[in-house]
PDB file of C-alpha atoms in Angstrom:
ATOM      1  CA  MET A   1     115.757 129.565 153.322  1.00 36.00           C
ATOM      2  CA  PHE A   2     116.919 126.246 154.614  1.00 36.00           C
ATOM      3  CA  TYR A   3     120.594 125.285 154.941  1.00 35.00           C
ATOM      4  CA  THR A   4     121.953 122.111 153.483  1.00 36.00           C
ATOM      5  CA  PHE A   5     123.627 119.727 155.841  1.00 34.00           C
ATOM      6  CA  GLN A   6     127.146 120.680 154.629  1.00 37.00           C
ATOM      7  CA  GLU A   7     126.368 124.453 154.933  1.00 40.00           C
ATOM      8  CA  SER A   8     125.112 123.950 158.468  1.00 39.00           C
ATOM      9  CA  ARG A   9     128.184 122.007 159.495  1.00 38.00           C
ATOM     10  CA  LYS A  10     130.508 124.644 158.120  1.00 43.00           C
ATOM     11  CA  SER A  11     128.630 127.557 159.696  1.00 43.00           C
ATOM     12  CA  ASP A  12     128.324 125.987 163.164  1.00 43.00           C
ATOM     13  CA  PRO A  13     130.573 122.991 163.928  1.00 39.00           C
ATOM     14  CA  ALA A  14     129.656 123.124 167.610  1.00 39.00           C
ATOM     15  CA  ARG A  15     126.253 121.791 166.697  1.00 38.00           C
ATOM     16  CA  PHE A  16     127.890 118.484 165.868  1.00 37.00           C
ATOM     17  CA  GLY A  17     129.966 115.907 167.572  1.00 38.00           C
ATOM     18  CA  SER A  18     128.108 114.627 170.593  1.00 43.00           C
ATOM     19  CA  GLY A  19     129.107 111.161 169.427  1.00 47.00           C
ATOM     20  CA  SER A  20     125.741 109.709 170.162  1.00 53.00           C
ATOM     21  CA  GLU A  21     123.861 111.070 167.147  1.00 59.00           C
ATOM     22  CA  THR A  22     124.150 109.892 163.567  1.00 70.00           C
ATOM     23  CA  ILE A  23     124.579 112.292 160.627  1.00 71.00           C
ATOM     24  CA  ASP A  24     121.068 111.476 159.540  1.00 84.00           C
ATOM     25  CA  GLU A  25     119.575 112.286 163.031  1.00 83.00           C
ATOM     26  CA  CYS A  26     121.621 115.453 163.312  1.00 83.00           C
ATOM     27  CA  SER A  27     120.690 116.652 159.788  1.00 89.00           C
ATOM     28  CA  ARG A  28     116.995 115.987 160.526  1.00 91.00           C
ATOM     29  CA  CYS A  29     117.227 117.945 163.776  1.00 92.00           C
ATOM     30  CA  LEU A  30     118.951 120.823 162.013  1.00 93.00           C
ATOM     31  CA  VAL A  31     116.350 120.988 159.316  1.00 94.00           C
ATOM     32  CA  LEU A  32     113.710 121.372 161.998  1.00 96.00           C
ATOM     33  CA  VAL A  33     115.890 123.994 163.814  1.00 96.00           C
ATOM     34  CA  ASP A  34     115.938 125.939 160.556  1.00 96.00           C
ATOM     35  CA  LEU A  35     112.191 125.413 160.185  1.00 96.00           C
ATOM     36  CA  CYS A  36     111.630 126.888 163.665  1.00 96.00           C
ATOM     37  CA  LYS A  37     113.766 129.909 162.753  1.00 96.00           C
ATOM     38  CA  ALA A  38     111.928 130.371 159.427  1.00 96.00           C
ATOM     39  CA  LEU A  39     108.552 130.112 161.020  1.00 95.00           C
ATOM     40  CA  SER A  40     109.577 132.675 163.681  1.00 94.00           C
ATOM     41  CA  GLN A  41     110.440 135.035 160.867  1.00 95.00           C
ATOM     42  CA  GLU A  42     107.091 134.334 159.249  1.00 94.00           C
ATOM     43  CA  VAL A  43     105.296 135.167 162.486  1.00 92.00           C
ATOM     44  CA  TYR A  44     107.121 138.481 162.725  1.00 93.00           C
ATOM     45  CA  ALA A  45     106.227 139.213 159.045  1.00 93.00           C
ATOM     46  CA  ASP A  46     102.633 138.422 159.626  1.00 91.00           C
ATOM     47  CA  CYS A  47     102.595 140.828 162.639  1.00 90.00           C
ATOM     48  CA  TYR A  48     104.157 143.535 160.480  1.00 91.00           C
ATOM     49  CA  LEU A  49     101.537 142.953 157.711  1.00 88.00           C
ATOM     50  CA  GLN A  50      98.746 142.993 160.329  1.00 86.00           C
ATOM     51  CA  GLN A  51      99.868 146.384 161.589  1.00 84.00           C
ATOM     52  CA  HIS A  52      99.928 147.795 158.122  1.00 83.00           C
ATOM     53  CA  LEU A  53      96.613 146.220 157.040  1.00 80.00           C
ATOM     54  CA  MET A  54      94.972 147.752 160.067  1.00 77.00           C
ATOM     55  CA  ALA A  55      95.982 151.173 158.762  1.00 78.00           C
ATOM     56  CA  ILE A  56      94.093 150.513 155.509  1.00 78.00           C
ATOM     57  CA  GLN A  57      90.544 151.842 155.708  1.00 71.00           C
ATOM     58  CA  GLY A  58      88.074 149.119 155.136  1.00 71.00           C
ATOM     59  CA  PHE A  59      90.172 146.200 156.202  1.00 72.00           C
ATOM     60  CA  PRO A  60      88.165 144.142 158.759  1.00 75.00           C
ATOM     61  CA  THR A  61      89.514 144.688 162.258  1.00 73.00           C
ATOM     62  CA  THR A  62      88.258 141.319 163.381  1.00 78.00           C
ATOM     63  CA  THR A  63      90.815 139.542 161.107  1.00 77.00           C
ATOM     64  CA  ASN A  64      94.022 138.689 162.872  1.00 83.00           C
ATOM     65  CA  LEU A  65      96.541 137.399 160.310  1.00 84.00           C
ATOM     66  CA  PRO A  66      99.185 136.312 162.872  1.00 87.00           C
ATOM     67  CA  SER A  67      96.627 134.339 164.892  1.00 87.00           C
ATOM     68  CA  ILE A  68      95.364 132.517 161.820  1.00 89.00           C
ATOM     69  CA  THR A  69      98.748 131.632 160.360  1.00 91.00           C
ATOM     70  CA  SER A  70     100.349 130.787 163.667  1.00 91.00           C
ATOM     71  CA  LYS A  71      97.769 127.992 164.170  1.00 91.00           C
ATOM     72  CA  VAL A  72      98.924 126.439 160.979  1.00 92.00           C
ATOM     73  CA  TYR A  73     102.617 126.924 161.799  1.00 93.00           C
ATOM     74  CA  CYS A  74     102.262 125.476 165.317  1.00 93.00           C
ATOM     75  CA  GLN A  75     100.403 122.433 164.138  1.00 92.00           C
ATOM     76  CA  MET A  76     102.915 121.819 161.325  1.00 93.00           C
ATOM     77  CA  LEU A  77     105.933 122.206 163.548  1.00 94.00           C
ATOM     78  CA  LYS A  78     104.478 120.005 166.317  1.00 93.00           C
ATOM     79  CA  ASP A  79     103.653 117.268 163.752  1.00 94.00           C
ATOM     80  CA  GLU A  80     107.183 117.334 162.327  1.00 94.00           C
ATOM     81  CA  ILE A  81     108.927 117.282 165.635  1.00 94.00           C
ATOM     82  CA  GLN A  82     106.838 114.437 166.849  1.00 93.00           C
ATOM     83  CA  ARG A  83     107.417 112.571 163.645  1.00 93.00           C
ATOM     84  CA  LEU A  84     111.189 112.985 164.101  1.00 93.00           C
ATOM     85  CA  LEU A  85     111.133 111.977 167.726  1.00 92.00           C
ATOM     86  CA  LYS A  86     109.069 108.844 166.921  1.00 90.00           C
ATOM     87  CA  HIS A  87     111.399 107.913 164.067  1.00 87.00           C
ATOM     88  CA  ILE A  88     114.665 108.203 165.962  1.00 87.00           C
ATOM     89  CA  SER A  89     113.404 107.374 169.477  1.00 82.00           C
ATOM     90  CA  PRO A  90     116.384 109.118 171.162  1.00 82.00           C
ATOM     91  CA  LYS A  91     117.679 107.496 174.357  1.00 84.00           C
ATOM     92  CA  PHE A  92     120.204 110.289 175.011  1.00 83.00           C
ATOM     93  CA  ILE A  93     119.970 113.970 174.251  1.00 84.00           C
ATOM     94  CA  SER A  94     122.272 114.999 171.377  1.00 85.00           C
ATOM     95  CA  ASN A  95     123.593 118.338 170.182  1.00 87.00           C
ATOM     96  CA  GLY A  96     121.006 118.351 167.377  1.00 90.00           C
ATOM     97  CA  LEU A  97     118.086 117.577 169.734  1.00 91.00           C
ATOM     98  CA  CYS A  98     119.300 120.228 172.262  1.00 91.00           C
ATOM     99  CA  ALA A  99     119.386 122.768 169.435  1.00 93.00           C
ATOM    100  CA  LEU A 100     115.869 121.748 168.403  1.00 95.00           C
ATOM    101  CA  VAL A 101     114.535 122.147 171.963  1.00 93.00           C
ATOM    102  CA  LEU A 102     116.050 125.581 172.122  1.00 94.00           C
ATOM    103  CA  ALA A 103     114.821 126.575 168.638  1.00 96.00           C
ATOM    104  CA  TYR A 104     111.276 125.498 169.553  1.00 95.00           C
ATOM    105  CA  ASP A 105     111.502 127.731 172.632  1.00 93.00           C
ATOM    106  CA  ASP A 106     112.621 130.685 170.402  1.00 93.00           C
ATOM    107  CA  PHE A 107     109.656 130.055 168.185  1.00 94.00           C
ATOM    108  CA  GLY A 108     107.445 130.286 171.219  1.00 92.00           C
ATOM    109  CA  LYS A 109     109.079 133.604 172.020  1.00 92.00           C
ATOM    110  CA  SER A 110     108.119 134.991 168.663  1.00 91.00           C
ATOM    111  CA  LEU A 111     104.514 133.860 169.194  1.00 91.00           C
ATOM    112  CA  ARG A 112     104.436 135.528 172.616  1.00 90.00           C
ATOM    113  CA  GLU A 113     105.753 138.785 171.153  1.00 90.00           C
ATOM    114  CA  CYS A 114     102.920 138.765 168.581  1.00 88.00           C
ATOM    115  CA  ASP A 115     100.253 137.664 171.097  1.00 86.00           C
ATOM    116  CA  CYS A 116      99.675 134.301 169.477  1.00 85.00           C
ATOM    117  CA  ILE A 117     100.952 132.153 172.293  1.00 77.00           C
ATOM    118  CA  SER A 118      97.634 130.382 172.697  1.00 77.00           C
ATOM    119  CA  ASN A 119      98.365 128.508 169.443  1.00 75.00           C
ATOM    120  CA  LEU A 120     101.588 126.984 170.783  1.00 84.00           C
ATOM    121  CA  THR A 121     101.792 123.446 172.045  1.00 84.00           C
ATOM    122  CA  ASP A 122     103.667 123.274 175.391  1.00 85.00           C
ATOM    123  CA  SER A 123     107.200 122.024 175.105  1.00 86.00           C
ATOM    124  CA  MET A 124     106.620 119.340 177.644  1.00 87.00           C
ATOM    125  CA  ASP A 125     103.725 117.949 175.581  1.00 88.00           C
ATOM    126  CA  ILE A 126     106.192 117.463 172.697  1.00 90.00           C
ATOM    127  CA  PHE A 127     109.465 116.608 174.483  1.00 91.00           C
ATOM    128  CA  GLY A 128     108.251 115.588 177.918  1.00 88.00           C
ATOM    129  CA  THR A 129     108.498 111.802 177.744  1.00 87.00           C
ATOM    130  CA  HIS A 130     111.821 112.103 175.889  1.00 88.00           C
ATOM    131  CA  VAL A 131     113.176 114.512 178.593  1.00 87.00           C
ATOM    132  CA  GLU A 132     112.317 111.872 181.216  1.00 87.00           C
ATOM    133  CA  THR A 133     114.200 109.191 179.197  1.00 87.00           C
ATOM    134  CA  TRP A 134     117.174 111.543 178.684  1.00 86.00           C
ATOM    135  CA  LEU A 135     117.313 112.273 182.454  1.00 87.00           C
ATOM    136  CA  GLU A 136     117.023 108.569 183.379  1.00 87.00           C
ATOM    137  CA  SER A 137     119.779 107.684 180.910  1.00 84.00           C
ATOM    138  CA  ALA A 138     122.050 110.472 182.132  1.00 82.00           C
ATOM    139  CA  SER A 139     121.394 109.334 185.713  1.00 84.00           C
ATOM    140  CA  ASP A 140     122.222 105.699 184.934  1.00 83.00           C
ATOM    141  CA  GLU A 141     125.372 106.824 183.155  1.00 81.00           C
ATOM    142  CA  LEU A 142     126.407 109.000 186.107  1.00 82.00           C
ATOM    143  CA  ILE A 143     125.799 106.197 188.576  1.00 88.00           C
ATOM    144  CA  SER A 144     127.746 103.831 186.430  1.00 85.00           C
ATOM    145  CA  GLN A 145     130.701 106.258 186.295  1.00 85.00           C
ATOM    146  CA  CYS A 146     130.588 106.809 190.094  1.00 87.00           C
ATOM    147  CA  ARG A 147     130.673 103.067 190.739  1.00 86.00           C
ATOM    148  CA  TYR A 148     133.642 102.740 188.364  1.00 83.00           C
ATOM    149  CA  VAL A 149     135.459 105.517 190.121  1.00 85.00           C
ATOM    150  CA  SER A 150     134.622 104.067 193.562  1.00 84.00           C
ATOM    151  CA  ALA A 151     136.044 100.695 192.481  1.00 83.00           C
ATOM    152  CA  CYS A 152     139.395 102.141 191.468  1.00 77.00           C
TER     153      CYS A 152
END
C-alpha cells in the first residue's frame, strides 16, 4: 500500500528537490501523502460497503459505516500530521509539505463525496500557524531579494 522512499522518488522526481527539505523530512511527508491517499480509498470502500449492506434485509439502517470509520481516519491523520509538523517545525514550505497539504485536501474531497465531511478537521486548524510562518518567510526572502536588486 505504501511506497518506500526510493520507489516514491523514482515514480515522481518532481516531488523532490526544493533544496530546503531533508530526505528525512521529505520521506516523512511522502509517507503521510500516501496515508492520505490510502485513507481516501478506504472511505470510498466504506461507502461502497454501506450501499451494499443497505440492500441486505435486516441490516440496521441507522448504522453508517463511512461515518464511523471516517472519525477514526480523520483523528489518526490529524494526529500524524501534527506530530510531523511539530517534529520538523518547518520555516519554509517544501515540495513534500506542499504535496501533503494537497493530499489532505484530496482526503477531504473523498469525505465530502461520502457525506462524512463533519468528521474532517479544517486544514487551517492543522496547517494554519505554519502557513503564516511560510508566508512571513517568503515575504522576508522576497524583500531581501528586492533590496539586493535595488542595490545593484
